[in-house]
Short mmCIF file of C-alpha atoms in Angstrom, two decimals:
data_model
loop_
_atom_site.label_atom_id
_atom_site.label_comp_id
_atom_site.label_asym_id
_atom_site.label_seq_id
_atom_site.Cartn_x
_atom_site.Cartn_y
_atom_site.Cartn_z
CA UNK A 1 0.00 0.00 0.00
CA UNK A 2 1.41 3.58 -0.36
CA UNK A 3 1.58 6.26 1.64
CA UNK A 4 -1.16 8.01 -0.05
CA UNK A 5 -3.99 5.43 0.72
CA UNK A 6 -2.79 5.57 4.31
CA UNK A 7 -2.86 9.11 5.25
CA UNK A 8 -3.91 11.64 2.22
CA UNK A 9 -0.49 11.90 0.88
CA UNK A 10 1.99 10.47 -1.42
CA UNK A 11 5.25 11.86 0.40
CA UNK A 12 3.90 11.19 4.17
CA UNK A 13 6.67 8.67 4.72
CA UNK A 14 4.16 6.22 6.64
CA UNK A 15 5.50 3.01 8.07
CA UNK A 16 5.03 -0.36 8.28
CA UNK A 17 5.46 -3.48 10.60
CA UNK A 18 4.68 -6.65 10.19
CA UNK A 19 5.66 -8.95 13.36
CA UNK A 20 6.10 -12.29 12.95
CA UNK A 21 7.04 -14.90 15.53
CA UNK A 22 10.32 -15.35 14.11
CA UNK A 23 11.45 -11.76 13.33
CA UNK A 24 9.87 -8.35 13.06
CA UNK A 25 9.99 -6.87 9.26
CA UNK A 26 9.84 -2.86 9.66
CA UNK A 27 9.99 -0.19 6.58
CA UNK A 28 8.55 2.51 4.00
CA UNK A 29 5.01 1.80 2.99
CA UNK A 30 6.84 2.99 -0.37
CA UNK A 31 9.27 1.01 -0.80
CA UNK A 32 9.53 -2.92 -1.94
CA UNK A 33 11.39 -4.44 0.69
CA UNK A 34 11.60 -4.10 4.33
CA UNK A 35 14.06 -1.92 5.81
CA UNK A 36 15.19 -4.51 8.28
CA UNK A 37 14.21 -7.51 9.84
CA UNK A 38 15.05 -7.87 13.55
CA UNK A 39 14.73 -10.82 15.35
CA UNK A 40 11.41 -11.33 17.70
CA UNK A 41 13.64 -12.06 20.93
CA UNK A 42 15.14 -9.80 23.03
CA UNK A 43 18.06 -10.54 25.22
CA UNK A 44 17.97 -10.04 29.13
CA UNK A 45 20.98 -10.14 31.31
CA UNK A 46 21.68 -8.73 34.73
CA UNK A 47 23.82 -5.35 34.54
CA UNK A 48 26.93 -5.92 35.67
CA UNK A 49 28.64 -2.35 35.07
CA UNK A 50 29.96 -0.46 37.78
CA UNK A 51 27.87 1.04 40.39
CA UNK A 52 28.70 4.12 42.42
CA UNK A 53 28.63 3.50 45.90
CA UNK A 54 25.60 5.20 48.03
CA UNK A 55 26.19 8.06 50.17
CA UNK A 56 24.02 6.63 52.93
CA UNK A 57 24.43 3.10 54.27
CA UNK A 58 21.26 1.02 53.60
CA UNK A 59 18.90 0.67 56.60
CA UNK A 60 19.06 -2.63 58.98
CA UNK A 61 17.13 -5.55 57.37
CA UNK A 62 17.86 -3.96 54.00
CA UNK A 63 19.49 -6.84 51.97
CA UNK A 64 21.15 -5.23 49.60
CA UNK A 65 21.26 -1.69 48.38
CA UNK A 66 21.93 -2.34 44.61
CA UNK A 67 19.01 -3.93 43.42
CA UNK A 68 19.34 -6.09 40.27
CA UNK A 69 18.93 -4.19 37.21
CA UNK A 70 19.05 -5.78 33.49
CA UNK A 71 20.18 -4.94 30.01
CA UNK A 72 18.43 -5.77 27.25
CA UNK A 73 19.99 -6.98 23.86
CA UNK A 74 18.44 -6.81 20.34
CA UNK A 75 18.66 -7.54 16.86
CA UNK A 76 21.14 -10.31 15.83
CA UNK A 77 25.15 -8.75 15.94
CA UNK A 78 24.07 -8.35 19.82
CA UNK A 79 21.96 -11.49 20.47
CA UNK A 80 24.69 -14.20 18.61
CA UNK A 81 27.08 -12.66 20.93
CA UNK A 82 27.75 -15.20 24.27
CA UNK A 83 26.66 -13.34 27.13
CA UNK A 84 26.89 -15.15 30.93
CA UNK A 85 23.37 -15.28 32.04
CA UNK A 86 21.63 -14.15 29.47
CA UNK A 87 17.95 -15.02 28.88
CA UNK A 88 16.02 -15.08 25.42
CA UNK A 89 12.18 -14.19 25.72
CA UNK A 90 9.92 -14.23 22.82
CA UNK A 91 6.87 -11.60 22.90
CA UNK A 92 5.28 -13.47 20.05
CA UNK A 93 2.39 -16.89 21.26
CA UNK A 94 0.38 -17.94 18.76
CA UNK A 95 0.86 -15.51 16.05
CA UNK A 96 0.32 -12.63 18.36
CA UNK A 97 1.82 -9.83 21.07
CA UNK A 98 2.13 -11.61 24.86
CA UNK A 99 4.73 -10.13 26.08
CA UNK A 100 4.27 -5.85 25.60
CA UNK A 101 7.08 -4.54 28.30
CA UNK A 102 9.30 -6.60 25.46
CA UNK A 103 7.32 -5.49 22.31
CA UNK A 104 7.98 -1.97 23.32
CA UNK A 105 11.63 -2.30 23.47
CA UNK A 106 11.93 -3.71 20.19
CA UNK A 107 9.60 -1.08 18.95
CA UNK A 108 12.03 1.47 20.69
CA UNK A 109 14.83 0.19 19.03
CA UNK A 110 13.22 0.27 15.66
CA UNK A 111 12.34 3.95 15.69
CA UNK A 112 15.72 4.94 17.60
CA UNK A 113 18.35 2.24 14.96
CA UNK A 114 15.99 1.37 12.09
CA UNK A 115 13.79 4.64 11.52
CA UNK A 116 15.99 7.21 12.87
CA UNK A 117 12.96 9.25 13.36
CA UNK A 118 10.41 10.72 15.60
CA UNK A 119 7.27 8.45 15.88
CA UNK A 120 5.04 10.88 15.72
CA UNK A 121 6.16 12.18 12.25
CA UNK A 122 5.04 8.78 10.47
CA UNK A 123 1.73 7.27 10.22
CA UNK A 124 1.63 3.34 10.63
CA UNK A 125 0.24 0.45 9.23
CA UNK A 126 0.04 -2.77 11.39
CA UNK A 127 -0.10 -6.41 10.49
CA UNK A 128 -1.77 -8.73 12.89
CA UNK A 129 -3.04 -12.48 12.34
CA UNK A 130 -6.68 -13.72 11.17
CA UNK A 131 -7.20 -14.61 15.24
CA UNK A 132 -5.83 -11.80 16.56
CA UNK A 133 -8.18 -11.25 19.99
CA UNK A 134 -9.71 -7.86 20.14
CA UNK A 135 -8.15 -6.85 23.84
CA UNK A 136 -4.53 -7.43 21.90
CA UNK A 137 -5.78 -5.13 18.78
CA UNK A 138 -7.02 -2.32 21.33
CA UNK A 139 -4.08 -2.86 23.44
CA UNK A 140 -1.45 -2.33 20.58
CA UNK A 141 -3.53 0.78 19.40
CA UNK A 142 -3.35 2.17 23.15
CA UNK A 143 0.22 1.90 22.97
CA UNK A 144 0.84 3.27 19.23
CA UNK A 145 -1.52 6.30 19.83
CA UNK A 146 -0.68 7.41 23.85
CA UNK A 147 3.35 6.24 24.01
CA UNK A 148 4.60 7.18 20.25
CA UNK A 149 2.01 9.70 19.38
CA UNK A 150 1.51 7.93 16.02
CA UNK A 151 -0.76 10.80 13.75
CA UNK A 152 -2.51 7.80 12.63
CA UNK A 153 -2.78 3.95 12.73
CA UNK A 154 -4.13 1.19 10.51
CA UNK A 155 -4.36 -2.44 11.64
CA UNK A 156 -4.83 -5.18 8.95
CA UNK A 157 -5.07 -8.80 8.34
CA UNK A 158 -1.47 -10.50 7.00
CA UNK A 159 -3.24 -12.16 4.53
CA UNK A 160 -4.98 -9.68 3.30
CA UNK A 161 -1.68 -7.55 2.57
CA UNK A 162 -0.12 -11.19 1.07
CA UNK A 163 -3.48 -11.28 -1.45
CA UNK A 164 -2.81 -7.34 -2.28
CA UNK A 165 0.77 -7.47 -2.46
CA UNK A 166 0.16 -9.81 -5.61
CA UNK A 167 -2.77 -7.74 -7.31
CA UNK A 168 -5.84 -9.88 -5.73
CA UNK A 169 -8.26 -8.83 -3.64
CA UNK A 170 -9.92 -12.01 -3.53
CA UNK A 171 -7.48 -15.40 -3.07
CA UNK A 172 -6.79 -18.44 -1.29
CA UNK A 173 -3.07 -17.03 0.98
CA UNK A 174 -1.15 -20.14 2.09
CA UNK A 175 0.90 -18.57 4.80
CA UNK A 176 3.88 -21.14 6.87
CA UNK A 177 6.01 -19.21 9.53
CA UNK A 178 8.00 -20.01 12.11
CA UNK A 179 5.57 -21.77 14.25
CA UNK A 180 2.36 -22.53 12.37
CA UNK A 181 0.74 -22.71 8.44
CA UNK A 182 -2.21 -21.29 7.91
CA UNK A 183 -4.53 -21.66 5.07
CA UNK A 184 -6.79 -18.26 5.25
CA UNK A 185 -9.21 -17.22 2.33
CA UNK A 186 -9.63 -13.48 0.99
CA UNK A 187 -13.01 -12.05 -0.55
CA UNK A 188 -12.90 -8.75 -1.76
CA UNK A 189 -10.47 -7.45 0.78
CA UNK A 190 -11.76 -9.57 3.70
CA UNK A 191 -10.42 -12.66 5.70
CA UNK A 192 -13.05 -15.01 6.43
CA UNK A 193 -12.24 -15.57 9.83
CA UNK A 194 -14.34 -18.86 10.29
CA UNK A 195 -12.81 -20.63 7.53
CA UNK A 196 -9.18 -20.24 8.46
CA UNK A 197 -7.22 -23.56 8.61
CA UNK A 198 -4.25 -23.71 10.64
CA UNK A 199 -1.61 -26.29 11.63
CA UNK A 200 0.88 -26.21 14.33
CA UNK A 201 3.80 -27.45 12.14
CA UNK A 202 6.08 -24.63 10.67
CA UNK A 203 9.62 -23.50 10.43
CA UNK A 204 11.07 -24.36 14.24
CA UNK A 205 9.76 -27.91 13.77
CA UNK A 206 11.62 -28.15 10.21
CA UNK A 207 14.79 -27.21 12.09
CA UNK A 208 13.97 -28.94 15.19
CA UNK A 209 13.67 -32.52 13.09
CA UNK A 210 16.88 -31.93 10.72
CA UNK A 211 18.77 -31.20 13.99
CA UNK A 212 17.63 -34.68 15.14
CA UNK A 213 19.01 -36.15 11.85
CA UNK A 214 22.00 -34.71 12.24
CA UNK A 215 22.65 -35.48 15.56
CA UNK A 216 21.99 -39.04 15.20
CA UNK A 217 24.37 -39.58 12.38
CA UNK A 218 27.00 -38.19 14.62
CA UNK A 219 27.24 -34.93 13.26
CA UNK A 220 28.36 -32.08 15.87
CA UNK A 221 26.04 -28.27 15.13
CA UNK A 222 28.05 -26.81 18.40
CA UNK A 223 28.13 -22.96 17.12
CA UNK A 224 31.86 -21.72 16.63
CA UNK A 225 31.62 -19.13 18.90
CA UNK A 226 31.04 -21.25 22.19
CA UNK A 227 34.21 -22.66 20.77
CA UNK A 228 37.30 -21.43 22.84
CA UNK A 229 39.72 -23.80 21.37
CA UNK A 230 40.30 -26.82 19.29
CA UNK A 231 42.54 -29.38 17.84
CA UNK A 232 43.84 -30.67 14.40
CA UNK A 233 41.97 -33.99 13.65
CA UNK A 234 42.02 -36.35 10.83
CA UNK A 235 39.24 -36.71 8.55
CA UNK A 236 36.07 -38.49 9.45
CA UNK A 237 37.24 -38.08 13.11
CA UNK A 238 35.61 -36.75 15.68
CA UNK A 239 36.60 -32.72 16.30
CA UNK A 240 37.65 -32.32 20.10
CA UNK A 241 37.50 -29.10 21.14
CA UNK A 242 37.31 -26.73 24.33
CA UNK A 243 33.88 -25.14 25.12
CA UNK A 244 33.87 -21.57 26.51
CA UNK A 245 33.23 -21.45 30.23
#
């Protein structure tokens, strides 16, 4: 869609994002590709930068007087890097937004990295599932409208964009992500909800069965950089090498 359908203008510069349970595709409703796609997992791991020391000492019964604060890590230079105790959290279930403390971040990072704009100068258009609930839609449109100040928002079916993207406004759009295929019919611009048909086998379980095979005929998928060090080997043998601690 271009900028002009979305908000009265051909030069408005509106945006779009279309989140995914694998990664999150953000751009120029004028362009033809996304501008980048950053993975849907953010990185948490305790802070463990210096801390100036407190002027006062901490009452009695106080445990400590540093509480625990976190950093979070995103897109994929700063999530492939090893980091001791770091967690991965997905705010993606089911094809939609669970976790929204998480979503935001990543949103933050796309205006602040990706965008390099204010929010509020770019109108947005939103992709959401056929089963999106309607407490998630009104949720995300809370968020868009009161925290970035968004001059105006459009949510819309994935499928829907799929069927456009390809000049149909009516189509059969056979969709298979990370986590789920879906089978979701288009009539004149409109998913029919009730007649979606989805299955819970997608990408991850593709990966998840040829790391089975691989493993079982004795091939090692260690990554090389949880690889300290390692040793010369003929062929056909088995590598030995030193894990990072």
């Amino acid at each position: 869609m271009s900028g002009g359908m979305l908000y009265g203008g051909d030069e408005i510069g509106a945006l779009v994002f279309d989140p995914g349970h694998h990664s999150l595709r953000v751009g120029y409703a004028q362009e033809d590709t996304p501008k980048a796609e950053i993975p849907a997992v953010v990185g948490v791991a305790p802070d463990e930068s210096p801390k100036l020391e407190p002027e006062a000492k901490p009452e009695e019964g106080n445990i400590s007087s540093h509480p625990t604060t976190y950093k979070y890590y995103i897109d994929t230079t700063y999530l492939h890097s090893p980091r001791p105790n770091m967690e991965v959290h997905n705010y993606m279930k089911d094809g939609m937004i669970e976790n929204w403390d998480m979503f935001e971040k990543i949103m933050d990072y796309s205006y602040e990295k990706i965008i390099q704009s204010e929010s509020q100068f770019h109108p947005v258009l939103f992709s959401e599932s056929p089963w999106n609930q309607r407490q998630k839609r009104e949720k995300l449109t809370e968020i868009m409208f009161e925290k970035y100040k968004v001059p105006a928002f459009f949510l819309v079916k994935n499928a829907a964009l799929a069927a456009f993207a390809n000049g149909r406004a009516t189509a059969l759009v056979i969709d298979s992500g990370a986590t789920h295929t879906t089978a979701v019919p288009v009539l004149d611009g409109y998913v029919i909800s009730n007649a979606v048909v989805k299955s819970p086998l997608g990408g991850d379980y593709l990966v998840l069965r040829a790391r089975e095979l691989l493993e079982s005929m004795g091939i090692d998928l260690t990554p090389a950089a949880l690889i300290a060090s390692k040793e010369v080997v003929r062929e056909k043998d088995k590598p030995r090498y030193v894990k990072k601690s």
